[in-house]
Amino acid sequence: ETGVTQTPRHLVMGMTNKKSLKCEQHLGHNAMYWYKQSAKKPLELMFVYSLEERVENNSVPSRFSPECPNSSHLFLHLHTLQPEDSALYLCASSLGRALGEQYFGPGTRLTVT
Amino acid sequence: KQEVTQIPAALSVPEGENLVLNCSFTDSAIYNLQWFRQDPGKGLTSLLLIQSSQREQTSGRLNASLDKSSGRSTLYIAASQPGDSATYLCAVRSDAGGTSYGKLTFGQGTILTVHP
């Protein structure tokens, strides 16, 4: 596998479920990001990890919980979500925190029922 | 707070036409600007990255320019093809040098359709 991969690609969950999204990068990068893309809204940055340390939490509700166990893996744990959380969740990675070009995964399409 | 606007929101052109997509941003203190392509239901593909010190970047039929002082960037696509049909996103990296790591602010995108 090369680049940035995300699993699952599609997820349907109820409001009381707990699920996790997974992202893996094979590029040797040291920074990873979660973005949310809702219909008719610009991409929104959610979390940034640099060298496995969370360096930005962009006012995201606590029902979203990120985890970065190492520089190649990033998770987004989901619990008690709301229907308005339905969106495309994109993971990205870069080399270096500020100047590195970001490479994106294919995304997970999440539907909350 | 950085805001990024893309015009037009949608564009439909016949194959072979040259076209320009526009991006404007409110805060000119940027590190770089990146143009992406997104196909329906898929992730983003980076097309071009322009550092704040650069005026333009070229890749094949694509040319991106940057005028930092006026807060504008354009993406020029030469000899458009049906395979160019996608959403094109502009993203600006604003970094306070220690408090914000690689934060990109995205525009809403331009939906491009190139018909045969």
XYZ file of N, CA and C in Angstrom:
687
model
N 0.854 -1.202 0.000
C 0.000 0.000 0.000
C 0.879 1.238 0.000
N 0.449 2.219 -0.721
C 1.195 3.466 -0.751
C 0.271 4.607 -0.396
N 0.865 5.766 -0.042
C 0.060 6.940 0.209
C -0.666 6.882 1.541
N -1.850 7.437 1.560
C -2.669 7.523 2.767
C -3.921 6.674 2.567
N -4.152 5.735 3.459
C -5.324 4.870 3.350
C -6.256 5.115 4.523
N -7.550 4.921 4.282
C -8.548 5.105 5.330
C -9.530 3.938 5.299
N -9.898 3.472 6.486
C -10.914 2.429 6.606
C -11.852 2.753 7.764
N -13.133 2.392 7.661
C -13.769 1.907 6.447
C -13.999 3.046 5.451
N -14.376 2.731 4.244
C -14.682 3.771 3.272
C -16.097 4.315 3.461
N -16.985 3.464 3.961
C -18.359 3.879 4.234
C -18.762 3.329 5.602
N -19.518 4.129 6.357
C -19.961 3.696 7.685
C -21.326 4.286 7.965
N -22.244 3.424 8.375
C -23.564 3.860 8.824
C -23.692 3.461 10.284
N -24.003 4.409 11.139
C -24.108 4.098 12.561
C -25.268 4.844 13.193
N -25.808 4.220 14.229
C -26.869 4.843 14.987
C -26.288 5.827 15.993
N -27.162 6.635 16.552
C -26.710 7.693 17.455
C -26.126 7.146 18.750
N -26.443 5.910 19.100
C -25.926 5.356 20.354
C -24.712 4.452 20.146
N -24.320 4.261 18.889
C -23.184 3.380 18.613
C -21.855 4.015 18.966
N -20.843 3.148 19.075
C -19.447 3.581 19.165
C -18.687 2.929 18.021
N -17.982 3.728 17.261
C -17.195 3.215 16.147
C -15.891 3.999 16.059
N -14.957 3.480 15.255
C -13.683 4.168 15.054
C -13.333 4.219 13.581
N -12.772 5.347 13.167
C -12.218 5.490 11.829
C -10.699 5.345 11.935
N -10.125 4.713 10.914
C -8.678 4.476 10.929
C -8.023 5.117 9.720
N -6.852 5.677 9.960
C -6.055 6.254 8.883
C -4.622 5.746 9.026
N -4.002 5.427 7.906
C -2.618 4.961 7.915
C -1.859 5.631 6.768
N -0.681 6.139 7.075
C 0.116 6.747 6.009
C 1.427 5.985 5.848
N 1.809 5.814 4.580
C 2.993 5.036 4.219
C 4.030 5.931 3.557
N 4.064 7.196 3.956
C 4.906 8.193 3.287
C 6.074 8.661 4.151
N 6.177 8.127 5.360
C 7.245 8.571 6.246
C 7.020 9.965 6.805
N 5.772 10.419 6.819
C 5.448 11.751 7.331
C 5.395 11.746 8.860
N 5.436 12.947 9.431
C 5.410 13.036 10.890
C 4.274 13.898 11.428
N 3.375 14.332 10.550
C 2.201 15.077 10.996
C 0.969 14.486 10.329
N -0.123 14.388 11.095
C -1.362 13.823 10.569
C -2.539 14.683 10.992
N -3.585 14.665 10.160
C -4.692 15.592 10.316
C -6.031 14.875 10.108
N -7.067 15.322 10.820
C -8.442 14.939 10.510
C -9.192 16.173 10.041
N -9.940 16.002 8.918
C -10.795 17.045 8.378
C -12.220 16.507 8.260
N -13.184 17.431 8.315
C -14.585 17.082 8.083
C -15.060 17.860 6.859
N -15.712 17.148 5.946
C -16.276 17.799 4.766
C -17.775 17.533 4.724
N -18.555 18.571 5.017
C -20.012 18.484 4.972
C -20.497 19.053 3.654
N -21.700 18.664 3.294
C -22.278 19.158 2.045
C -22.380 20.689 2.090
N -21.946 21.303 1.005
C -22.073 22.743 0.803
C -21.309 23.580 1.832
N -20.313 22.996 2.490
C -19.455 23.742 3.413
C -18.002 23.466 3.067
N -17.115 24.425 3.346
C -15.692 24.162 3.102
C -15.165 23.084 4.036
N -14.090 22.467 3.635
C -13.402 21.520 4.497
C -13.022 22.184 5.821
N -13.266 21.460 6.922
C -12.962 22.010 8.243
C -11.904 21.152 8.926
N -10.837 21.799 9.382
C -9.812 21.093 10.141
C -10.360 20.731 11.511
N -10.157 19.470 11.923
C -10.618 19.027 13.242
C -9.448 18.904 14.212
N -8.480 18.087 13.853
C -7.353 17.813 14.752
C -6.062 17.749 13.948
N -4.961 18.112 14.638
C -3.637 17.975 14.044
C -2.739 17.279 15.053
N -1.986 16.294 14.588
C -0.973 15.639 15.404
C 0.383 15.857 14.744
N 1.351 16.266 15.532
C 2.717 16.408 15.061
C 3.607 15.587 15.975
N 4.326 14.637 15.396
C 5.170 13.722 16.179
C 4.365 13.084 17.304
N 3.140 12.644 16.945
C 2.238 11.917 17.840
C 1.675 12.755 18.976
N 1.931 14.040 18.972
C 1.367 14.915 19.990
C 0.274 15.766 19.359
N -0.885 15.836 20.040
C -1.957 16.654 19.497
C -1.597 18.121 19.645
N -1.544 18.834 18.540
C -1.128 20.225 18.583
C -2.252 21.182 18.228
N -3.375 20.644 17.786
C -4.507 21.516 17.514
C -5.797 20.730 17.663
N -6.730 21.329 18.375
C -8.076 20.789 18.510
C -8.990 21.952 18.161
N -9.589 21.881 16.991
C -10.281 23.031 16.441
C -11.729 23.109 16.916
N -11.915 23.205 18.237
C -13.252 23.348 18.831
C -14.189 22.232 18.407
N -13.678 21.030 18.463
C -14.469 19.872 18.051
C -15.188 19.284 19.265
N -16.471 18.915 19.122
C -17.196 18.332 20.262
C -16.514 17.079 20.795
N -16.705 16.819 22.079
C -16.022 15.702 22.728
C -16.515 14.340 22.267
N -17.606 14.292 21.513
C -18.055 13.008 20.979
C -17.115 12.490 19.881
N -16.177 13.338 19.461
C -15.101 12.933 18.550
C -13.813 12.873 19.370
N -13.147 11.723 19.370
C -11.943 11.561 20.177
C -10.823 10.998 19.312
N -9.779 11.782 19.027
C -8.692 11.286 18.188
C -7.664 10.517 19.005
N -6.916 9.679 18.296
C -5.824 8.939 18.912
C -4.726 8.743 17.878
N -3.496 8.994 18.262
C -2.367 8.831 17.355
C -1.299 7.999 18.063
N -1.355 6.661 17.944
C -0.421 5.800 18.670
C 1.011 5.855 18.145
N 1.170 6.192 16.874
C 2.506 6.359 16.285
C 2.375 7.247 15.057
N 3.482 7.586 14.457
C 3.447 8.582 13.372
C 2.792 8.064 12.103
N 2.510 6.759 12.028
C 1.904 6.207 10.821
C 0.411 5.977 10.933
N -0.118 6.017 12.154
C -1.521 5.677 12.364
C -2.266 6.776 13.109
N -3.506 6.974 12.684
C -4.373 7.967 13.316
C -5.777 7.393 13.364
N -6.423 7.544 14.513
C -7.784 7.057 14.688
C -8.693 8.215 15.063
N -9.974 8.037 14.735
C -11.001 8.961 15.216
C -12.105 8.115 15.821
N -12.208 8.177 17.153
C -13.215 7.394 17.872
C -14.498 8.218 17.970
N -15.598 7.543 17.651
C -16.890 8.219 17.561
C -17.865 7.622 18.568
N -18.594 8.456 19.289
C -19.633 7.945 20.184
C -20.731 8.970 20.362
N -21.945 8.471 20.464
C -23.167 9.284 20.621
C -23.194 10.450 19.636
N -23.021 10.114 18.346
C -23.020 11.158 17.331
C -24.436 11.625 17.030
N -24.515 12.769 16.336
C -25.767 13.368 15.925
C -25.901 13.273 14.404
N -27.126 13.323 13.889
C -27.294 13.251 12.433
C -26.486 14.310 11.681
N -26.289 15.478 12.283
C -25.520 16.537 11.596
C -24.031 16.236 11.513
N -23.610 15.156 12.164
C -22.219 14.723 12.049
C -21.983 13.904 10.781
N -23.048 13.590 10.073
C -22.896 12.865 8.801
C -22.075 13.733 7.845
N -21.029 13.135 7.288
C -20.106 13.905 6.448
C -19.048 12.971 5.882
N -18.170 13.526 5.070
C -16.984 12.810 4.608
C -15.834 13.210 5.529
N -15.198 12.227 6.163
C -14.087 12.497 7.068
C -12.789 12.131 6.361
N -11.935 13.128 6.235
C -10.694 12.975 5.481
C -9.499 13.037 6.406
N -8.563 12.165 6.155
C -7.294 12.148 6.871
C -6.212 12.663 5.921
N -5.236 13.354 6.463
C -4.112 13.831 5.651
C -2.831 13.686 6.451
N -1.723 13.705 5.747
C -0.429 13.677 6.421
C 0.523 14.618 5.698
N 1.568 15.037 6.408
C 2.587 15.889 5.797
C 3.914 15.675 6.498
N 4.964 16.119 5.837
C 6.294 16.070 6.422
C 6.593 17.457 6.955
N 6.676 17.569 8.277
C 6.892 18.899 8.825
C 5.583 19.593 9.100
N 5.606 20.503 10.026
C 4.346 21.058 10.503
C 3.817 22.199 9.667
N 4.631 22.984 9.052
C 4.110 24.198 8.432
C 4.255 24.218 6.915
N 5.358 23.782 6.407
C 5.615 23.945 4.989
C 5.330 22.699 4.165
N 5.075 21.600 4.856
C 4.915 20.356 4.125
C 3.601 20.273 3.377
N 3.682 19.809 2.162
C 2.495 19.595 1.355
C 1.670 18.475 1.975
N 0.369 18.665 2.074
C -0.486 17.664 2.691
C -1.011 16.682 1.642
N -0.959 15.412 2.004
C -1.463 14.349 1.149
C -2.689 13.747 1.830
N -3.762 13.600 1.060
C -5.036 13.178 1.624
C -5.361 11.726 1.305
N -6.080 11.094 2.227
C -6.657 9.785 1.986
C -7.974 9.917 1.244
N -8.596 8.781 0.900
C -9.835 8.796 0.125
C -11.066 9.179 0.933
N -10.953 9.161 2.255
C -12.072 9.569 3.087
C -12.959 8.415 3.537
N -13.682 8.647 4.622
C -14.728 7.744 5.106
C -16.043 8.505 5.041
N -16.996 7.948 4.305
C -18.334 8.556 4.227
C -19.155 8.055 5.402
N -19.453 8.926 6.348
C -20.166 8.559 7.566
C -21.609 9.042 7.495
N -22.525 8.140 7.792
C -23.937 8.488 7.888
C -24.439 8.111 9.278
N -24.984 9.086 9.983
C -25.521 8.852 11.328
C -27.044 8.845 11.238
N -27.638 7.726 11.654
C -29.105 7.601 11.536
C -29.780 7.740 12.897
N -9.321 36.183 11.242
C -9.607 34.822 10.802
C -9.538 34.763 9.277
N -8.783 33.821 8.779
C -8.608 33.686 7.327
C -9.892 33.181 6.683
N -10.277 33.802 5.593
C -11.419 33.329 4.808
C -10.987 33.197 3.354
N -11.424 32.117 2.741
C -11.039 31.821 1.354
C -12.294 31.710 0.503
N -12.297 32.423 -0.604
C -13.463 32.438 -1.489
C -13.036 32.012 -2.886
N -13.844 31.148 -3.483
C -13.549 30.689 -4.844
C -14.676 31.082 -5.789
N -14.270 31.624 -6.934
C -15.228 32.042 -7.950
C -14.746 31.521 -9.307
N -15.650 30.966 -10.166
C -17.071 30.772 -9.888
C -17.320 29.518 -9.044
N -18.536 29.349 -8.570
C -18.882 28.142 -7.819
C -18.974 26.936 -8.736
N -19.384 27.180 -9.984
C -19.479 26.103 -10.967
C -19.164 26.666 -12.339
N -18.600 25.808 -13.179
C -18.181 26.218 -14.507
C -18.347 25.052 -15.469
N -18.981 25.311 -16.605
C -19.157 24.274 -17.617
C -18.596 24.799 -18.934
N -17.666 24.052 -19.525
C -16.987 24.508 -20.737
C -16.889 23.356 -21.736
N -16.774 23.686 -23.014
C -16.541 22.636 -24.014
C -15.082 22.206 -23.992
N -14.864 20.977 -24.382
C -13.513 20.425 -24.444
C -12.602 21.304 -25.306
N -11.369 21.470 -24.843
C -10.383 22.236 -25.604
C -10.237 23.677 -25.168
N -11.191 24.135 -24.386
C -11.140 25.543 -23.968
C -10.125 25.749 -22.859
N -9.484 26.926 -22.865
C -8.622 27.326 -21.754
C -9.492 28.006 -20.709
N -9.197 27.758 -19.424
C -10.055 28.349 -18.410
C -9.254 28.777 -17.182
N -9.882 29.657 -16.409
C -9.245 30.212 -15.213
C -10.184 30.070 -14.027
N -9.644 29.525 -12.943
C -10.377 29.450 -11.684
C -9.754 30.443 -10.713
N -10.591 31.114 -9.943
C -10.113 32.169 -9.064
C -10.254 31.825 -7.584
N -9.296 32.299 -6.821
C -9.289 32.083 -5.378
C -8.833 33.392 -4.728
N -9.546 33.827 -3.702
C -9.124 35.021 -2.972
C -9.122 34.718 -1.475
N -8.221 35.376 -0.753
C -8.105 35.154 0.682
C -7.965 36.497 1.389
N -8.433 36.543 2.641
C -8.545 37.828 3.328
C -7.272 38.244 4.065
N -6.476 37.292 4.526
C -5.259 37.602 5.269
C -4.052 37.256 4.405
N -3.281 38.261 4.027
C -2.164 38.033 3.100
C -0.927 37.434 3.785
N -0.965 37.283 5.099
C 0.172 36.685 5.811
C 0.078 35.168 5.739
N 0.509 34.618 4.635
C 0.392 33.181 4.417
C 1.754 32.549 4.223
N 1.854 31.246 4.458
C 3.075 30.485 4.184
C 3.052 29.939 2.767
N 1.926 29.368 2.379
C 1.800 28.853 1.023
C 0.334 28.684 0.665
N 0.114 28.358 -0.580
C -1.239 28.137 -1.093
C -1.199 26.874 -1.920
N -2.234 26.061 -1.760
C -2.260 24.766 -2.431
C -3.558 24.621 -3.211
N -3.456 24.121 -4.429
C -4.638 23.788 -5.223
C -4.809 22.263 -5.218
N -6.065 21.841 -5.007
C -6.396 20.420 -4.971
C -7.487 20.127 -5.994
N -7.564 18.868 -6.337
C -8.664 18.366 -7.148
C -9.370 17.294 -6.339
N -10.710 17.285 -6.405
C -11.479 16.255 -5.719
C -12.515 15.678 -6.677
N -12.428 14.379 -6.905
C -13.438 13.691 -7.703
C -14.591 13.290 -6.799
N -15.794 13.124 -7.342
C -16.976 12.872 -6.514
C -16.787 11.712 -5.547
N -17.063 11.946 -4.278
C -16.992 10.909 -3.250
C -15.603 10.447 -2.910
N -14.591 11.187 -3.340
C -13.215 10.748 -3.117
C -12.426 11.802 -2.363
N -11.192 11.434 -2.034
C -10.317 12.352 -1.325
C -9.733 13.401 -2.233
N -8.818 14.189 -1.680
C -8.206 15.288 -2.421
C -6.874 14.869 -3.028
N -6.625 15.358 -4.222
C -5.338 15.156 -4.877
C -4.662 16.503 -5.015
N -3.444 16.623 -4.492
C -2.723 17.885 -4.590
C -2.275 18.119 -6.023
N -2.539 19.315 -6.527
C -2.150 19.666 -7.897
C -0.888 20.523 -7.911
N -0.929 21.603 -7.149
C 0.185 22.547 -7.149
C 0.288 23.191 -5.770
N 1.526 23.430 -5.360
C 1.799 24.133 -4.105
C 2.668 25.333 -4.431
N 2.220 26.521 -4.022
C 3.006 27.733 -4.256
C 3.434 28.286 -2.910
N 4.730 28.446 -2.718
C 5.224 29.069 -1.489
C 4.952 30.576 -1.566
N 4.903 31.218 -0.412
C 4.552 32.646 -0.371
C 5.553 33.515 -1.127
N 6.777 33.028 -1.273
C 7.800 33.798 -1.967
C 7.749 33.617 -3.486
N 6.905 32.692 -3.945
C 6.836 32.406 -5.377
C 5.672 33.139 -6.029
N 5.770 33.306 -7.349
C 4.707 33.972 -8.089
C 3.840 32.972 -8.847
N 4.447 31.849 -9.257
C 3.662 30.856 -9.978
C 4.332 29.496 -9.947
N 3.517 28.479 -10.255
C 3.988 27.114 -10.374
C 3.276 26.482 -11.567
N 3.991 25.598 -12.261
C 3.419 24.954 -13.436
C 3.590 23.452 -13.331
N 2.543 22.735 -13.781
C 2.622 21.285 -13.879
C 1.779 20.865 -15.064
N 2.450 20.476 -16.140
C 1.722 20.062 -17.345
C 0.850 21.178 -17.884
N -0.450 20.897 -17.998
C -1.385 21.896 -18.516
C -1.889 22.870 -17.441
N -1.396 22.726 -16.228
C -1.849 23.560 -15.124
C -0.800 24.620 -14.792
N -1.303 25.825 -14.530
C -0.432 26.902 -14.078
C -1.156 27.658 -12.987
N -0.516 27.781 -11.820
C -1.112 28.525 -10.717
C -0.271 29.753 -10.427
N -0.930 30.871 -10.234
C -0.237 32.111 -9.895
C -0.655 32.568 -8.508
N 0.201 33.365 -7.904
C -0.082 33.886 -6.568
C 0.302 35.358 -6.502
N -0.657 36.190 -6.081
C -0.387 37.595 -5.786
C -0.739 37.792 -4.317
N 0.263 37.631 -3.468
C 0.009 37.622 -2.040
C -0.514 38.957 -1.542
N 0.023 40.033 -2.065
C -0.360 41.355 -1.567
C -1.826 41.673 -1.822
N -2.345 41.167 -2.931
C -3.757 41.416 -3.226
C -4.658 40.278 -2.762
N -4.061 39.225 -2.228
C -4.843 38.114 -1.704
C -5.539 37.307 -2.785
N -4.812 37.038 -3.885
C -5.441 36.325 -4.989
C -4.539 35.238 -5.553
N -5.192 34.181 -6.033
C -4.507 33.135 -6.778
C -5.415 32.691 -7.914
N -4.821 32.306 -9.019
C -5.592 31.762 -10.133
C -5.001 30.430 -10.547
N -5.874 29.536 -10.971
C -5.462 28.260 -11.545
C -5.888 28.274 -13.003
N -4.903 28.190 -13.879
C -5.150 28.203 -15.326
C -5.035 26.775 -15.843
N -6.066 26.343 -16.550
C -6.056 25.009 -17.157
C -6.094 25.189 -18.672
N -5.067 24.701 -19.327
C -4.986 24.830 -20.782
C -5.596 23.607 -21.469
N -6.234 23.864 -22.595
C -6.764 22.779 -23.445
C -7.534 21.756 -22.613
N -8.590 22.193 -21.982
C -9.324 21.342 -21.034
C -9.848 20.060 -21.697
N -9.946 19.008 -20.875
C -10.404 17.692 -21.328
C -11.517 17.203 -20.415
N -12.374 16.309 -20.900
C -13.444 15.773 -20.032
C -12.912 15.177 -18.729
N -11.720 14.608 -18.769
C -11.119 14.042 -17.559
C -10.738 15.082 -16.533
N -10.771 16.356 -16.893
C -10.501 17.428 -15.929
C -11.724 17.737 -15.068
N -12.863 17.175 -15.407
C -14.092 17.427 -14.658
C -13.927 16.950 -13.214
N -14.108 17.862 -12.280
C -13.925 17.587 -10.855
C -14.218 18.874 -10.097
N -14.100 18.800 -8.776
C -14.150 20.012 -7.957
C -12.729 20.437 -7.651
N -12.442 21.715 -7.840
C -11.107 22.254 -7.599
C -11.149 23.115 -6.344
N -10.274 22.784 -5.411
C -10.246 23.461 -4.118
C -8.945 24.235 -3.954
N -9.082 25.423 -3.408
C -7.940 26.263 -3.069
C -7.815 26.251 -1.547
N -6.596 26.132 -1.042
C -6.385 26.120 0.412
C -5.171 26.970 0.753
N -5.325 27.784 1.778
C -4.267 28.695 2.192
C -3.738 28.259 3.547
N -2.417 28.212 3.657
C -1.803 27.840 4.928
C -1.371 29.099 5.668
N -2.023 29.343 6.805
C -1.655 30.459 7.666
C -1.056 29.875 8.924
N 0.126 30.304 9.265
C 0.792 29.714 10.417
C 1.333 30.821 11.302
N 0.945 30.777 12.582
C 1.422 31.804 13.507
C 2.808 31.508 14.036
N 3.449 30.458 13.489
C 4.840 30.186 13.853
C 5.000 29.487 15.176
N 4.023 28.716 15.576
C 4.200 27.981 16.829
C 2.897 27.562 17.454
N 1.829 28.250 17.107
C 0.551 27.912 17.719
C -0.340 27.104 16.785
N -0.054 27.142 15.515
C -0.937 26.467 14.564
C -0.096 25.629 13.626
N -0.336 24.354 13.592
C 0.483 23.441 12.835
C -0.156 23.095 11.510
N 0.432 23.585 10.438
C 0.005 23.197 9.108
C -1.457 23.413 8.833
N -2.068 24.413 9.450
C -3.513 24.589 9.288
C -3.821 25.164 7.920
N -4.649 24.456 7.181
C -5.126 24.916 5.879
C -6.549 25.427 6.013
N -6.823 26.574 5.406
C -8.181 27.081 5.301
C -8.623 26.913 3.860
N -9.726 26.201 3.677
C -10.196 25.852 2.337
C -11.287 26.783 1.852
N -11.327 26.986 0.536
C -12.485 27.580 -0.092
C -13.533 26.502 -0.326
N -14.686 26.921 -0.819
C -15.779 25.968 -1.040
C -15.646 25.207 -2.346
N -14.716 25.634 -3.193
C -14.452 24.893 -4.409
C -15.183 25.409 -5.626
N -14.649 25.063 -6.783
C -15.290 25.318 -8.070
C -15.547 23.973 -8.727
N -16.819 23.715 -9.051
C -17.181 22.473 -9.729
C -17.015 22.676 -11.229
N -16.070 21.960 -11.808
C -15.774 22.102 -13.233
C -16.331 20.922 -14.013
N -17.048 21.232 -15.084
C -17.524 20.200 -16.008
C -17.006 20.545 -17.390
N -16.271 19.605 -17.992
C -15.774 19.773 -19.355
C -16.518 18.773 -20.224
N -17.325 19.265 -21.155
C -18.127 18.350 -21.960
C -17.503 18.171 -23.347
N -17.635 16.958 -23.864
C -17.007 16.644 -25.163
C -17.600 17.475 -26.296
